[in-house]
mmCIF file of C-alpha atoms in Angstrom:
data_model
loop_
_atom_site.group_PDB
_atom_site.id
_atom_site.type_symbol
_atom_site.label_atom_id
_atom_site.label_comp_id
_atom_site.label_asym_id
_atom_site.label_seq_id
_atom_site.Cartn_x
_atom_site.Cartn_y
_atom_site.Cartn_z
ATOM 1 C CA MET A 335 71.598 114.682 -19.626
ATOM 2 C CA THR A 336 75.190 116.599 -19.807
ATOM 3 C CA GLU A 337 78.211 114.885 -20.403
ATOM 4 C CA ALA A 338 80.805 114.715 -18.035
ATOM 5 C CA ASN A 339 84.469 116.401 -19.192
ATOM 6 C CA THR A 340 86.966 113.682 -16.859
ATOM 7 C CA VAL A 341 90.716 115.076 -16.004
ATOM 8 C CA PRO A 342 93.284 113.003 -15.997
ATOM 9 C CA ALA A 343 94.312 112.217 -11.887
ATOM 10 C CA HIS A 344 97.454 112.437 -11.884
ATOM 11 C CA PRO A 345 100.074 115.475 -13.217
ATOM 12 C CA ALA A 346 101.196 115.400 -16.257
ATOM 13 C CA GLU A 347 105.180 113.763 -15.935
ATOM 14 C CA PRO A 348 107.403 115.910 -16.102
ATOM 15 C CA GLU A 349 109.884 117.317 -20.161
ATOM 16 C CA PRO A 350 113.068 115.791 -19.875
ATOM 17 C CA ASP A 351 114.501 118.621 -20.416
ATOM 18 C CA GLN A 352 112.862 119.829 -17.471
ATOM 19 C CA PRO A 353 116.027 120.906 -15.065
ATOM 20 C CA THR A 354 115.744 118.091 -12.385
ATOM 21 C CA SER A 355 117.135 118.375 -9.157
ATOM 22 C CA PRO A 356 120.857 116.725 -7.751
ATOM 23 C CA SER A 357 120.044 114.540 -5.469
ATOM 24 C CA LEU A 358 122.141 113.708 -2.309
ATOM 25 C CA ALA A 359 125.113 111.809 -3.409
ATOM 26 C CA GLN A 360 126.473 114.327 -5.557
ATOM 27 C CA SER A 361 125.305 117.852 -3.784
ATOM 28 C CA LEU A 362 127.553 116.199 -1.119
ATOM 29 C CA LYS A 363 130.414 115.789 -3.618
ATOM 30 C CA ASP A 364 129.752 119.549 -5.088
ATOM 31 C CA GLY A 365 129.925 120.239 -1.517
ATOM 32 C CA ALA A 366 132.542 118.663 -0.386
ATOM 33 C CA ALA A 367 134.545 119.957 -3.984
ATOM 34 C CA VAL A 368 133.417 123.813 -3.894
ATOM 35 C CA THR A 369 136.002 123.034 -0.130
ATOM 36 C CA LEU A 370 138.429 121.591 -1.047
ATOM 37 C CA ALA A 371 139.335 124.425 -4.077
ATOM 38 C CA VAL A 372 138.651 126.941 -1.695
ATOM 39 C CA PHE A 373 140.475 126.551 1.126
ATOM 40 C CA VAL A 374 143.762 125.700 -1.536
ATOM 41 C CA ALA A 375 143.041 129.493 -2.822
ATOM 42 C CA GLY A 376 143.750 130.143 0.594
ATOM 43 C CA ALA A 377 147.563 129.987 -0.312
ATOM 44 C CA LEU A 378 147.266 132.284 -3.488
ATOM 45 C CA LEU A 379 145.795 134.472 -1.034
ATOM 46 C CA ALA A 380 148.153 134.575 1.332
ATOM 47 C CA LEU A 381 150.838 134.560 -1.176
ATOM 48 C CA LEU A 382 149.881 137.539 -2.682
ATOM 49 C CA TRP A 383 149.259 139.089 1.084
ATOM 50 C CA ALA A 384 152.501 138.250 2.182
ATOM 51 C CA TRP A 385 154.270 140.158 -1.063
ATOM 52 C CA LEU A 386 151.959 143.395 -1.416
ATOM 53 C CA ALA A 387 151.681 143.951 2.204
ATOM 54 C CA PRO A 388 153.969 147.312 2.667
ATOM 55 C CA ARG A 389 156.193 147.573 5.037
ATOM 56 C CA VAL A 390 156.718 148.136 8.459
ATOM 57 C CA GLN A 391 160.451 149.014 9.817
ATOM 58 C CA TYR A 392 162.111 148.225 13.189
ATOM 59 C CA VAL A 393 165.703 149.438 14.482
ATOM 60 C CA SER A 394 168.105 148.136 16.871
ATOM 61 C CA ASN A 395 170.059 150.598 19.462
ATOM 62 C CA GLY A 396 171.569 147.839 21.178
ATOM 63 C CA GLU A 397 169.545 146.788 23.669
ATOM 64 C CA ALA A 398 165.744 147.617 22.192
ATOM 65 C CA VAL A 399 163.764 147.768 18.946
ATOM 66 C CA PHE A 400 161.742 150.951 17.977
ATOM 67 C CA LEU A 401 159.845 151.691 15.012
ATOM 68 C CA ALA A 402 162.116 153.219 12.292
ATOM 69 C CA ASP A 403 159.628 156.031 11.435
ATOM 70 C CA THR A 404 156.721 156.420 14.337
ATOM 71 C CA GLU A 405 154.235 157.746 11.402
ATOM 72 C CA ASN A 406 154.050 154.644 9.014
ATOM 73 C CA GLU A 407 150.887 153.937 8.522
ATOM 74 C CA GLY A 408 151.823 150.091 7.193
ATOM 75 C CA ARG A 409 150.205 148.239 9.859
ATOM 76 C CA ILE A 410 147.062 149.748 8.949
ATOM 77 C CA GLY A 411 148.261 149.146 5.344
ATOM 78 C CA ALA A 412 148.150 145.825 5.849
ATOM 79 C CA ASP A 413 145.393 144.676 6.878
ATOM 80 C CA GLY A 414 143.910 147.178 4.393
ATOM 81 C CA THR A 415 145.881 145.160 1.110
ATOM 82 C CA PHE A 416 144.437 141.617 2.842
ATOM 83 C CA PHE A 417 140.751 143.196 2.880
ATOM 84 C CA LEU A 418 141.285 143.428 -0.807
ATOM 85 C CA LEU A 419 142.276 140.820 -1.070
ATOM 86 C CA SER A 420 139.772 138.900 0.722
ATOM 87 C CA LEU A 421 137.025 141.092 -1.665
ATOM 88 C CA GLY A 422 138.477 140.068 -5.312
ATOM 89 C CA PHE A 423 138.876 136.454 -4.013
ATOM 90 C CA GLY A 424 135.582 136.293 -2.522
ATOM 91 C CA LEU A 425 133.403 137.892 -6.051
ATOM 92 C CA LEU A 426 135.264 135.276 -7.485
ATOM 93 C CA SER A 427 135.248 132.532 -5.480
ATOM 94 C CA GLY A 428 130.955 132.683 -6.121
ATOM 95 C CA LEU A 429 131.396 133.817 -10.033
ATOM 96 C CA LEU A 430 132.729 130.466 -10.553
ATOM 97 C CA ALA A 431 131.148 128.218 -8.317
ATOM 98 C CA PHE A 432 127.899 129.409 -9.672
ATOM 99 C CA LEU A 433 129.058 129.048 -13.847
ATOM 100 C CA LEU A 434 130.778 125.882 -12.621
ATOM 101 C CA LEU A 435 127.613 124.524 -10.609
ATOM 102 C CA LYS A 436 124.783 126.156 -11.618
ATOM 103 C CA ARG A 437 122.381 123.297 -10.113
ATOM 104 C CA GLY A 438 122.780 125.357 -7.672
ATOM 105 C CA GLY A 439 122.224 123.600 -3.841
ATOM 106 C CA VAL A 440 121.815 124.332 0.040
ATOM 107 C CA ALA A 441 125.435 122.161 0.104
ATOM 108 C CA VAL A 442 127.544 123.963 -2.126
ATOM 109 C CA VAL A 443 126.442 127.193 -0.346
ATOM 110 C CA VAL A 444 128.003 125.359 2.443
ATOM 111 C CA GLY A 445 131.016 124.615 1.142
ATOM 112 C CA LEU A 446 131.378 128.201 0.298
ATOM 113 C CA ALA A 447 130.514 129.347 3.184
ATOM 114 C CA VAL A 448 133.412 126.773 5.197
ATOM 115 C CA GLY A 449 135.745 126.612 2.273
ATOM 116 C CA SER A 450 135.655 130.452 2.509
ATOM 117 C CA VAL A 451 136.611 130.543 6.089
ATOM 118 C CA LEU A 452 139.380 128.225 5.863
ATOM 119 C CA ALA A 453 140.839 129.708 3.238
ATOM 120 C CA ALA A 454 140.948 133.021 4.843
ATOM 121 C CA LEU A 455 142.508 131.368 7.868
ATOM 122 C CA LEU A 456 144.973 129.698 5.485
ATOM 123 C CA GLY A 457 145.595 132.340 3.749
ATOM 124 C CA TRP A 458 146.343 135.510 6.852
ATOM 125 C CA ARG A 459 148.471 132.190 9.148
ATOM 126 C CA LEU A 460 150.677 131.280 6.368
ATOM 127 C CA GLY A 461 150.869 134.817 4.859
ATOM 128 C CA VAL A 462 152.344 136.164 8.250
ATOM 129 C CA GLN A 463 155.004 132.772 7.700
ATOM 130 C CA LEU A 464 156.064 133.654 4.311
ATOM 131 C CA GLY A 465 156.679 137.553 5.186
ATOM 132 C CA PRO A 466 159.327 139.278 7.630
ATOM 133 C CA SER A 467 161.201 137.040 9.878
ATOM 134 C CA ARG A 468 158.773 137.196 13.930
ATOM 135 C CA ASP A 469 162.103 136.218 15.376
ATOM 136 C CA LEU A 470 162.674 139.979 16.806
ATOM 137 C CA VAL A 471 166.473 139.111 18.423
ATOM 138 C CA ALA A 472 167.526 137.042 15.625
ATOM 139 C CA ALA A 473 166.366 140.218 12.309
ATOM 140 C CA ALA A 474 168.354 142.936 14.536
ATOM 141 C CA LYS A 475 171.325 141.355 14.893
ATOM 142 C CA ALA A 476 171.407 139.937 11.833
ATOM 143 C CA ALA A 477 170.583 143.637 10.696
ATOM 144 C CA GLY A 478 173.105 145.219 12.598
ATOM 145 C CA LYS A 479 173.040 148.066 14.904
ATOM 146 C CA GLY A 480 171.180 151.310 13.616
ATOM 147 C CA VAL A 481 169.868 149.531 10.387
ATOM 148 C CA PRO A 482 166.592 149.131 9.976
ATOM 149 C CA PHE A 483 164.610 146.320 8.715
ATOM 150 C CA ASP A 484 161.689 144.787 8.153
ATOM 151 C CA ALA A 485 159.244 144.103 10.863
ATOM 152 C CA PRO A 486 156.351 140.782 10.914
ATOM 153 C CA LEU A 487 153.750 141.141 9.197
ATOM 154 C CA GLN A 488 150.877 141.072 11.101
ATOM 155 C CA LEU A 489 146.772 141.469 11.028
ATOM 156 C CA LEU A 490 145.151 143.591 13.509
ATOM 157 C CA ALA A 491 141.724 143.763 12.444
ATOM 158 C CA HIS A 492 140.503 139.956 13.446
ATOM 159 C CA GLY A 493 137.751 141.155 11.523
ATOM 160 C CA VAL A 494 138.417 140.580 7.401
ATOM 161 C CA LEU A 495 139.105 137.264 8.238
ATOM 162 C CA LEU A 496 135.054 137.116 7.190
ATOM 163 C CA VAL A 497 135.776 139.418 3.939
ATOM 164 C CA TRP A 498 135.568 136.713 1.708
ATOM 165 C CA PRO A 499 132.648 134.193 3.552
ATOM 166 C CA MET A 500 130.260 136.828 2.834
ATOM 167 C CA THR A 501 131.881 138.293 -0.155
ATOM 168 C CA ALA A 502 131.991 134.516 -2.162
ATOM 169 C CA VAL A 503 128.406 133.417 -0.370
ATOM 170 C CA ALA A 504 126.407 137.305 -1.571
ATOM 171 C CA VAL A 505 127.984 137.041 -5.037
ATOM 172 C CA HIS A 506 126.466 133.531 -5.330
ATOM 173 C CA LEU A 507 123.165 133.374 -3.720
ATOM 174 C CA ALA A 508 122.466 137.298 -6.094
ATOM 175 C CA CYS A 509 123.749 135.188 -9.806
ATOM 176 C CA VAL A 510 120.947 131.744 -8.488
ATOM 177 C CA ALA A 511 118.224 134.286 -8.593
ATOM 178 C CA MET A 512 119.080 136.499 -11.289
ATOM 179 C CA TRP A 513 120.233 133.068 -14.044
ATOM 180 C CA GLY A 514 119.904 129.830 -11.376
ATOM 181 C CA PRO A 515 117.339 127.289 -12.973
ATOM 182 C CA ARG A 516 113.659 128.329 -12.443
ATOM 183 C CA ASP A 517 111.877 125.074 -11.135
ATOM 184 C CA PRO A 518 108.937 123.752 -13.473
ATOM 185 C CA ALA A 519 105.690 125.190 -12.984
ATOM 186 C CA PRO A 520 103.336 123.283 -10.561
ATOM 187 C CA GLU A 521 99.882 121.497 -13.170
ATOM 188 C CA LEU A 522 97.322 121.614 -11.273
ATOM 189 C CA ALA A 523 94.897 118.234 -11.910
ATOM 190 C CA TRP A 524 91.296 117.702 -10.636
ATOM 191 C CA PRO A 525 90.798 114.364 -8.729
ATOM 192 C CA GLY A 526 88.697 112.460 -10.559
ATOM 193 C CA GLU A 527 86.138 114.024 -13.087
ATOM 194 C CA TYR A 528 85.368 118.291 -12.590
ATOM 195 C CA PRO A 529 82.921 119.270 -11.997
ATOM 196 C CA PRO A 530 82.215 116.620 -9.297
ATOM 197 C CA PRO A 531 79.038 114.237 -9.658
ATOM 198 C CA HIS A 532 76.990 115.848 -6.872
ATOM 199 C CA VAL A 533 76.563 118.677 -9.524
ATOM 200 C CA HIS A 534 75.064 117.379 -12.341
ATOM 201 C CA ALA A 535 72.804 115.548 -9.795
ATOM 202 C CA ALA A 536 72.044 118.665 -8.648
ATOM 203 C CA ARG A 537 70.987 119.521 -11.965
ATOM 204 C CA ASP A 538 69.547 116.208 -13.110
ATOM 205 C CA THR A 539 66.817 116.353 -11.266
ATOM 206 C CA PRO A 540 62.915 117.024 -11.516
ATOM 207 C CA ARG A 541 62.325 120.600 -10.490
ATOM 208 C CA ASP A 542 58.256 119.893 -8.380
ATOM 209 C CA THR A 543 55.933 122.473 -10.540
ATOM 210 C CA THR A 544 52.903 121.636 -8.856
ATOM 211 C CA PRO A 545 51.142 124.928 -7.862
ATOM 212 C CA SER A 546 50.935 125.550 -4.269
ATOM 213 C CA SER A 547 47.139 126.072 -3.272
#
């Protein structure tokens, strides 16, 4: 009779140094922290945009306000500046989120996306407030007739508000895919003994060697 080789019915316990998934509470904390940190960074976007965006100047004739230079591309330049700043903030926030929270998780990605959208909105609205006055009548009176003055900061292409969240999520997912922790490979475990008992029974059954007539 062949002796059966027994295999443990349950898989071995994971090694202590194997990566483990964060708990639900920890994942929610990570997501909330990422959302808050990225949202606050929107204030820095507003400051840089108000500072770096090219200016468009108006001039008043005492009755109406006109563009001082009709060929000025400052409006497009303001959108381009916001685009480039959002791209840089998206790259930075996605990379920092991965480096500080390598365990990752869905909550981190969601927090990064939500925080980036809110940060872009904050950068837009706060940047407009930090820029030149939006009261054209008061600005024209303060400047005087025929004296150019800065026009309010405007964002004409609202699609650039999605540059930060899309870039941040893409960079974070790329980093996780390349350098993120890997789940341990599952261990195969046979229930009971191997081969199964019926195989041994088939081997041990004597065969009928009587010749047929």
